[in-house]
Coordinates of C-alpha atoms and ligand atoms in Angstrom, one line a residue:
M496 CA 42.2 112.1 96.0
A497 CA 43.5 109.0 94.3
N498 CA 46.3 109.1 91.7
I499 CA 45.0 108.5 88.2
V500 CA 46.5 106.9 85.1
V501 CA 44.9 107.8 81.7
F502 CA 45.7 105.5 78.8
G503 CA 44.6 105.0 75.2
S504 CA 42.8 101.8 74.7
Q505 CA 42.9 101.6 70.9
W506 CA 45.5 102.9 68.4
G507 CA 46.0 106.4 69.8
D508 CA 44.1 109.6 69.3
E509 CA 41.3 108.5 71.6
G510 CA 41.0 111.9 73.2
K511 CA 43.5 111.4 76.0
G512 CA 44.5 115.1 76.0
K513 CA 41.0 116.3 76.5
I514 CA 40.3 114.0 79.4
V515 CA 43.7 114.7 81.1
D516 CA 42.9 118.4 80.9
I517 CA 39.6 117.8 82.7
L518 CA 41.1 115.4 85.3
A519 CA 44.0 117.8 85.9
E520 CA 41.7 120.2 87.7
N521 CA 41.6 118.0 90.8
S522 CA 45.2 116.8 90.5
D523 CA 48.4 118.3 92.0
A524 CA 50.8 117.1 89.3
I525 CA 50.6 115.7 85.8
V526 CA 53.3 113.4 84.4
R527 CA 54.1 112.1 80.9
F528 CA 55.7 108.7 81.3
Q529 CA 56.4 107.3 77.7
G530 CA 56.5 108.3 74.1
G531 CA 57.6 111.6 72.8
N532 CA 56.5 114.2 70.2
N533 CA 55.0 111.4 68.1
A534 CA 52.0 112.2 70.4
G535 CA 49.5 115.0 69.5
H536 CA 47.1 115.7 72.4
T537 CA 44.4 118.2 71.6
L538 CA 42.8 120.5 74.3
V539 CA 39.9 122.8 73.6
V540 CA 38.9 125.4 76.2
D541 CA 36.2 127.9 75.4
G542 CA 36.5 127.2 71.7
E543 CA 40.3 127.7 71.7
Q544 CA 42.4 124.8 70.5
C545 CA 45.8 123.9 71.9
I546 CA 47.8 120.9 70.6
L547 CA 50.5 119.5 72.8
H548 CA 53.2 117.0 71.8
L549 CA 55.5 116.8 74.8
I550 CA 54.3 119.1 77.6
P551 CA 51.7 117.4 79.8
S552 CA 48.0 118.2 79.1
G553 CA 47.6 119.7 82.6
I554 CA 49.6 122.9 81.6
L555 CA 46.4 125.0 81.0
H556 CA 45.5 124.8 84.7
P557 CA 47.6 127.4 86.5
G558 CA 49.7 126.2 89.4
K559 CA 49.7 122.4 88.5
M560 CA 53.1 120.9 88.4
C561 CA 53.8 119.3 84.9
M562 CA 56.5 116.7 84.7
I563 CA 58.2 114.7 81.9
G564 CA 59.3 111.3 83.3
N565 CA 62.3 109.2 82.6
G566 CA 60.3 107.0 80.2
V567 CA 59.7 109.8 77.7
V568 CA 62.0 110.6 74.7
L569 CA 62.4 114.3 74.5
D570 CA 63.3 116.4 71.4
P571 CA 64.8 119.6 72.8
V572 CA 63.9 121.6 69.6
V573 CA 60.3 120.6 69.9
F574 CA 60.3 121.1 73.7
C575 CA 61.6 124.7 73.3
A576 CA 59.1 125.5 70.5
E577 CA 56.3 124.2 72.7
L578 CA 57.5 126.4 75.6
D579 CA 57.5 129.4 73.3
K580 CA 54.1 128.7 72.0
L581 CA 52.6 128.4 75.4
D582 CA 54.5 131.4 76.8
A583 CA 53.1 133.5 73.9
K584 CA 49.6 132.5 75.1
G585 CA 50.5 133.8 78.6
I586 CA 50.8 130.4 80.2
D587 CA 53.4 129.9 82.9
V588 CA 56.0 127.5 81.7
S589 CA 58.7 128.5 84.2
A590 CA 61.0 125.9 85.9
G591 CA 58.9 126.5 89.0
R592 CA 56.0 124.5 87.7
M593 CA 57.7 122.2 85.2
M594 CA 60.3 119.5 85.5
I595 CA 62.2 117.1 83.2
S596 CA 63.6 113.9 84.6
K597 CA 67.4 113.9 84.4
K598 CA 67.1 110.3 83.2
C599 CA 64.9 111.2 80.2
H600 CA 66.4 110.2 76.9
I601 CA 67.0 112.9 74.2
I602 CA 66.0 112.7 70.6
M603 CA 69.0 113.8 68.5
P604 CA 69.0 114.9 64.9
Y605 CA 70.5 111.6 63.8
H606 CA 67.6 109.7 65.3
C607 CA 65.2 111.6 63.0
Q608 CA 67.5 110.9 60.1
M609 CA 67.6 107.2 60.9
D610 CA 63.8 107.0 61.3
G611 CA 63.4 108.4 57.8
A612 CA 66.1 106.3 56.3
R613 CA 64.7 103.1 57.8
E614 CA 61.2 103.8 56.5
S615 CA 62.4 104.9 53.1
V616 CA 63.9 101.5 52.2
K617 CA 60.8 99.6 53.2
S618 CA 58.2 98.5 50.6
D619 CA 54.8 100.2 51.0
S620 CA 53.2 97.2 52.7
K621 CA 56.1 97.0 55.2
K622 CA 56.3 100.7 56.0
I623 CA 55.2 101.4 59.6
G624 CA 54.2 104.9 58.7
T625 CA 56.1 106.3 61.7
T626 CA 55.6 110.0 62.6
G627 CA 59.3 110.5 61.5
R628 CA 60.1 112.1 64.8
G629 CA 63.1 109.8 65.7
I630 CA 61.2 107.9 68.3
G631 CA 62.2 104.4 67.5
P632 CA 65.9 105.1 66.9
C633 CA 66.1 107.1 70.2
Y634 CA 64.6 104.1 72.2
E635 CA 67.0 101.8 70.3
D636 CA 69.9 103.8 71.7
K637 CA 68.5 103.7 75.2
M638 CA 68.3 99.9 75.1
H639 CA 71.7 99.7 73.3
R640 CA 73.0 101.8 76.2
C641 CA 74.5 104.6 74.1
G642 CA 71.6 107.1 74.5
I643 CA 72.0 110.7 75.4
R644 CA 70.2 111.5 78.7
A645 CA 68.8 114.9 79.7
S646 CA 71.4 115.3 82.5
D647 CA 74.2 115.0 79.9
F648 CA 73.2 118.5 78.7
A649 CA 74.8 119.7 81.9
D650 CA 78.1 117.8 81.2
P651 CA 79.5 119.0 77.9
A652 CA 82.5 116.7 78.0
L653 CA 80.4 113.6 78.5
L654 CA 77.9 114.8 75.9
R655 CA 80.6 115.3 73.3
E656 CA 82.0 111.8 73.9
K657 CA 78.6 110.1 73.8
I658 CA 77.6 111.8 70.6
E659 CA 80.8 110.6 69.0
K660 CA 80.2 107.1 70.2
A661 CA 76.6 107.0 69.1
L662 CA 77.6 108.1 65.6
E663 CA 80.3 105.5 65.1
E664 CA 77.9 102.8 64.0
K665 CA 75.2 105.1 62.6
N666 CA 77.5 106.7 60.1
V667 CA 78.4 103.4 58.7
L668 CA 74.7 102.6 58.2
F669 CA 74.0 106.1 56.8
K670 CA 76.8 105.9 54.3
H671 CA 76.9 102.3 53.2
L672 CA 73.4 100.9 53.8
Y673 CA 71.1 103.8 53.3
G674 CA 73.2 106.0 51.0
V675 CA 72.5 109.2 52.9
D676 CA 74.8 111.9 54.3
M677 CA 76.9 111.0 57.3
V678 CA 76.4 113.1 60.4
D679 CA 79.3 115.1 61.9
A680 CA 79.6 114.9 65.6
D681 CA 81.0 118.4 66.0
T682 CA 78.1 119.9 64.1
V683 CA 75.6 118.1 66.3
F684 CA 77.5 119.1 69.5
N685 CA 77.8 122.7 68.5
E686 CA 74.0 123.1 67.9
I687 CA 73.2 122.0 71.5
P688 CA 74.3 124.9 73.8
P689 CA 71.2 127.2 73.2
Y690 CA 68.9 124.2 73.9
A691 CA 71.0 123.0 76.9
E692 CA 70.8 126.5 78.4
R693 CA 67.0 126.4 78.3
L694 CA 66.6 122.8 79.3
V695 CA 69.0 122.5 82.3
P696 CA 66.9 124.7 84.7
Y697 CA 64.1 122.2 84.2
L698 CA 66.1 119.1 85.1
G699 CA 65.1 117.4 88.3
D700 CA 64.2 114.2 90.2
V701 CA 60.7 113.4 89.0
S702 CA 60.5 110.3 91.1
S703 CA 61.0 112.3 94.3
A704 CA 58.6 115.0 93.1
I705 CA 55.9 112.4 92.7
Q706 CA 56.5 111.1 96.2
E707 CA 56.4 114.6 97.6
A708 CA 53.3 115.8 95.7
N709 CA 50.7 117.2 98.1
G710 CA 47.7 115.7 96.3
A711 CA 46.9 113.4 93.5
V712 CA 49.3 112.7 90.6
L713 CA 47.8 112.2 87.1
F714 CA 49.8 110.0 84.8
E715 CA 49.2 110.9 81.1
G716 CA 49.7 108.0 78.6
A717 CA 50.5 108.6 75.0
Q718 CA 49.6 106.5 71.9
G719 CA 47.4 103.5 72.6
T720 CA 47.5 99.9 73.9
H721 CA 47.6 98.4 70.4
L722 CA 50.6 100.5 69.5
D723 CA 52.5 99.0 72.6
I724 CA 55.9 97.6 71.6
D725 CA 55.0 94.2 73.4
H726 CA 51.3 94.0 73.2
G727 CA 50.4 95.9 70.1
T728 CA 50.1 94.8 66.5
Y729 CA 53.9 94.2 66.2
P730 CA 55.8 95.3 64.1
F731 CA 53.2 98.0 63.3
V732 CA 53.7 99.6 66.7
T733 CA 55.5 102.5 68.4
S734 CA 58.7 101.8 70.4
S735 CA 57.5 102.2 74.0
N736 CA 55.2 100.4 76.3
T737 CA 52.0 102.3 76.3
V738 CA 50.2 100.1 78.9
T739 CA 49.4 101.4 82.4
A740 CA 52.1 99.4 84.1
N741 CA 54.7 101.6 82.4
A742 CA 53.3 104.6 84.3
A743 CA 55.3 103.4 87.3
I744 CA 58.5 102.5 85.4
G745 CA 58.4 105.6 83.2
S746 CA 58.1 108.0 86.0
G747 CA 59.8 106.3 88.9
C748 CA 57.1 105.3 91.3
S749 CA 55.7 102.0 92.6
P750 CA 52.8 100.2 90.9
R751 CA 51.0 100.6 94.2
D752 CA 50.8 104.3 93.5
L753 CA 48.6 103.7 90.5
E754 CA 45.0 103.8 91.8
R755 CA 42.3 105.0 89.5
I756 CA 42.8 103.8 86.0
V757 CA 40.9 105.5 83.2
A758 CA 40.7 103.9 79.7
I759 CA 40.1 106.4 77.0
V760 CA 37.8 104.8 74.4
K761 CA 36.8 106.5 71.2
A762 CA 33.2 105.5 70.4
Y763 CA 34.5 104.0 67.1
T764 CA 38.0 103.1 66.0
T765 CA 40.8 105.0 64.2
R766 CA 44.3 104.3 63.2
V767 CA 47.0 106.4 61.6
G768 CA 49.9 104.8 59.8
G769 CA 50.4 101.2 58.6
G770 CA 49.3 97.9 60.2
P771 CA 46.2 95.7 60.4
F772 CA 42.9 97.1 61.4
A773 CA 40.1 94.5 61.5
T774 CA 37.1 96.8 61.6
E775 CA 38.4 99.4 59.1
L776 CA 35.7 100.7 56.8
N777 CA 36.5 101.7 53.2
D778 CA 32.9 102.7 52.5
A779 CA 30.5 105.6 53.0
D780 CA 30.3 104.8 56.8
G781 CA 34.1 105.1 57.1
E782 CA 34.0 108.4 55.2
Y783 CA 31.2 109.6 57.5
L784 CA 33.2 108.9 60.6
Q785 CA 36.3 110.5 59.1
K786 CA 34.4 113.6 58.1
Q787 CA 32.2 114.0 61.2
G788 CA 35.1 113.2 63.5
H789 CA 37.6 115.5 61.7
E790 CA 39.9 112.6 61.8
F791 CA 43.3 114.0 60.8
G792 CA 46.4 113.3 62.8
A793 CA 47.3 116.0 65.3
T794 CA 51.0 115.5 64.7
T795 CA 51.4 114.7 61.0
G796 CA 48.1 115.9 59.6
R797 CA 47.5 112.5 57.9
K798 CA 44.0 111.3 57.3
R799 CA 43.1 108.7 60.0
R800 CA 41.7 105.4 58.9
C801 CA 38.3 104.8 60.5
G802 CA 36.1 101.9 61.4
W803 CA 33.6 100.4 63.9
L804 CA 34.3 100.0 67.6
D805 CA 36.3 96.9 68.1
L806 CA 35.5 95.3 71.4
V807 CA 38.0 92.5 70.9
V808 CA 40.7 95.1 70.9
L809 CA 39.0 96.8 73.9
R810 CA 38.7 93.5 75.9
E811 CA 42.4 93.0 75.4
S812 CA 43.1 96.5 76.6
V813 CA 41.0 95.8 79.7
R814 CA 43.0 92.8 80.6
L815 CA 46.3 94.5 80.0
N816 CA 45.6 97.7 81.8
G817 CA 43.0 97.0 84.5
P818 CA 40.8 100.1 84.0
T819 CA 38.6 101.1 86.9
E820 CA 36.4 103.0 84.4
L821 CA 36.0 103.9 80.8
A822 CA 35.9 107.4 79.3
I823 CA 33.9 107.2 76.0
T824 CA 34.9 110.0 73.7
K825 CA 33.4 111.3 70.4
L826 CA 30.0 109.8 71.0
D827 CA 28.6 112.8 69.1
V828 CA 30.3 111.7 65.9
L829 CA 28.0 108.6 65.7
S830 CA 24.8 110.8 65.5
G831 CA 23.1 110.5 62.2
L832 CA 24.0 106.8 61.5
K833 CA 21.0 104.5 60.9
E834 CA 22.9 101.5 62.1
I835 CA 25.9 101.2 64.3
K836 CA 28.0 98.0 64.4
L837 CA 30.1 96.6 67.2
C838 CA 32.8 94.0 66.7
T839 CA 32.4 91.4 69.5
A840 CA 34.6 88.6 68.3
Y841 CA 36.9 87.6 65.4
E842 CA 36.9 84.6 63.1
Y843 CA 40.5 83.4 63.0
K844 CA 41.7 80.2 61.4
G845 CA 38.2 78.7 61.4
E846 CA 37.5 79.5 65.0
Q847 CA 35.7 82.3 66.9
V848 CA 38.1 84.1 69.2
S849 CA 37.6 86.7 71.9
Y850 CA 41.1 88.2 71.9
P851 CA 43.5 89.4 69.2
P852 CA 45.8 86.6 67.9
Q853 CA 49.3 86.8 69.2
E854 CA 51.2 85.6 66.1
Q855 CA 52.9 88.4 64.2
N856 CA 50.4 90.0 61.9
G857 CA 47.7 87.5 63.0
M858 CA 45.4 90.6 63.1
A859 CA 45.7 90.9 59.3
Y860 CA 43.9 87.6 58.9
V861 CA 40.9 88.0 61.2
T862 CA 37.3 88.6 60.1
P863 CA 35.3 90.7 62.5
V864 CA 32.0 89.3 63.9
Y865 CA 29.5 92.1 64.2
E866 CA 26.5 92.9 66.3
S867 CA 24.2 95.6 65.0
M868 CA 22.5 98.4 67.0
P869 CA 20.1 101.1 65.9
G870 CA 21.6 104.6 65.7
W871 CA 20.2 108.0 66.7
D872 CA 19.6 111.2 64.8
E873 CA 19.8 113.8 67.6
D874 CA 22.7 116.2 67.9
I875 CA 24.1 115.3 71.3
T876 CA 26.9 117.9 71.5
G877 CA 24.8 119.9 74.1
V878 CA 24.0 116.9 76.3
R879 CA 25.4 117.1 79.8
S880 CA 23.9 114.1 81.6
W881 CA 23.0 110.5 80.9
D882 CA 19.3 111.4 81.2
E883 CA 19.5 113.7 78.2
L884 CA 21.0 111.1 75.9
P885 CA 18.9 109.5 73.2
E886 CA 17.7 106.0 74.3
N887 CA 19.8 104.3 71.6
A888 CA 23.0 106.1 72.7
V889 CA 22.4 104.9 76.3
K890 CA 21.9 101.3 74.9
Y891 CA 25.2 101.6 73.0
L892 CA 27.1 102.6 76.1
K893 CA 25.4 99.9 78.2
R894 CA 26.4 97.3 75.7
I895 CA 30.0 98.5 75.8
E896 CA 29.9 98.2 79.6
E897 CA 28.4 94.7 79.4
I898 CA 31.0 93.3 77.0
T899 CA 34.0 94.9 78.7
G900 CA 32.8 94.4 82.3
V901 CA 33.9 98.0 83.1
K902 CA 31.6 101.0 83.9
V903 CA 31.5 104.1 81.8
G904 CA 32.6 106.9 84.1
I905 CA 33.0 109.8 81.7
V906 CA 31.2 110.6 78.4
S907 CA 32.5 113.2 75.9
V908 CA 30.2 114.7 73.3
G909 CA 32.4 117.3 71.7
P910 CA 36.0 118.6 71.7
D911 CA 35.5 121.3 74.2
R912 CA 36.4 120.9 77.9
A913 CA 32.7 121.7 78.7
Q914 CA 31.3 119.0 76.4
T915 CA 31.7 116.3 79.0
F916 CA 29.8 114.6 81.8
Ligands
GDP1321 P1 44.8 112.1 71.9 O1 46.1 111.9 71.1 O2 44.3 110.8 72.5 O3 44.9 113.2 72.9 O4 43.7 112.6 70.9 P2 43.9 113.7 69.7 O5 43.9 115.0 70.3 O6 45.0 113.3 68.8 O7 42.6 113.4 68.8 C1 41.3 113.5 69.4 C2 40.5 114.6 68.5 O8 39.2 114.5 68.8 C3 41.0 116.0 68.8 O9 40.8 116.8 67.7 C4 40.0 116.4 69.9 O10 39.8 117.8 69.9 C5 38.7 115.7 69.4 N1 37.8 115.3 70.5 C6 38.0 114.8 71.7 N2 36.9 114.4 72.3 C7 35.9 114.7 71.4 C8 34.5 114.4 71.4 O11 33.9 113.9 72.4 N3 33.8 114.8 70.3 C9 34.4 115.3 69.2 N4 33.7 115.6 68.2 N5 35.7 115.6 69.2 C10 36.5 115.2 70.3
IMO1322 P1 48.8 110.0 70.5 O1 49.5 110.2 71.8 C1 48.3 107.8 66.8 C2 51.7 105.6 65.3 C3 52.3 106.1 64.0 C4 52.9 104.8 63.4 C5 53.4 104.1 64.7 C6 54.9 104.2 64.9 O2 48.5 111.3 69.9 O3 47.7 109.1 70.6 P2 56.4 106.2 65.8 O4 56.6 107.6 65.2 O5 55.8 106.2 67.2 O6 57.6 105.3 65.6 O7 55.3 105.6 64.8 O8 52.6 104.7 65.7 N1 51.6 106.7 66.3 C7 50.5 107.2 66.7 N2 49.2 107.1 66.2 N3 48.5 108.6 67.9 C8 49.7 108.7 68.4 O9 49.9 109.4 69.6 C9 50.8 108.0 67.8 N4 52.1 108.0 68.0 C10 52.6 107.1 67.1 O10 51.4 106.7 63.1 O11 51.8 104.1 62.8
MG1323 MG1 46.8 112.3 69.2

């Protein structure tokens, strides 16, 4: 079996969790390689829903090794709560089947406070609409080389020193720039022991574990390509690289270990938080997608903005990630629409373009060029093969293949594990 990378091709919430859960069955180990608990990955098995923020979406398959790579930012409070939630469901979350990279960076309470403070002083149009989980400030500290790493939890003296150092600059900002409470290093340090005690048994060398895995390794991306810190709609992005190349960096393996690459594509587009969204619909069709698709954020509960499938965005995702196949999710949500539109190009500065503009906020000034296709009325949530799909649904998928140049390998027609072929 080949190693697999699963990535989001749009602005997140494409259904990565569901597809990872399915692909995990034939994998030996599942690894998260970037992001943190800004992610919300939903799994539904036999009607029972499980939302995961940090722990890899392979956890529901007994015996599969689940690992958190060095590229992830980990909030220990959230991690422990997730362990408890899964444990209460009778799922094995012991250190025998889970590992946290010693190099993984830790989200500290002051990162969450900074996230909130930064957002609060921005005007509405400038707000990123972050998840408020401290993601950006934690990655900032990593790059600034003053971050707390998971292995520091086993070295209290070093940890104490690093917290103090990290707070030196932050407290100046908290007090004088943002006018919020300063953070006391002792208080932060003294809250850690119960979490450290639980975390330390999980610490390990994820890179070696990947090399030593007996079978295929499944790399689980979080967020989406257009939230990538380099390639997304900057500055309305998250603070990590979400593209597939980061699966190698964020877990400690070679790019040559990445074989099968699966792009998760929602059959339409959604976005949660601020930032440009060319095919956004503020009309009855947008409302239809939002309602039919139950489009509410799995992490923050915010209503997701909805729009037509944007193939310009998708084409860019194909060139950045090199998918070997597409997994189309939520096709069932389109049932009942008379007409379905596909954005195939943009008008930008008087020209027709095939890729998103690279200037900051260029995306805010594009006009989508649409192609229209007839919809279908049938409920397809019970469909389990291409042959059973309505003719117009097949045409829609074929058109996506034609424009992206990538075959559809997986189709999802409902949230449940079983609603897939
Ligand atoms: P992720 O962040 O990419 O894992 O996606 P989320 O879990 O945040 O959002 C996807 C939502 O769509 C979840 O509520 C899933 O249960 C649901 N979902 C996934 N695939 C399908 C599908 O094919 N049809 C429908 N109707 N819902 C789906
Ligand atoms: P999954 O893995 C959708 C968005 C936020 C905000 C921006 C920056 O479930 O697909 P951050 O807290 O990361 O600094 O916020 O990114 N965002 C997501 N949107 N799905 C996600 O994850 C997201 N993670 C972050 O809404 O616009
Ligand atoms: Mg999500």
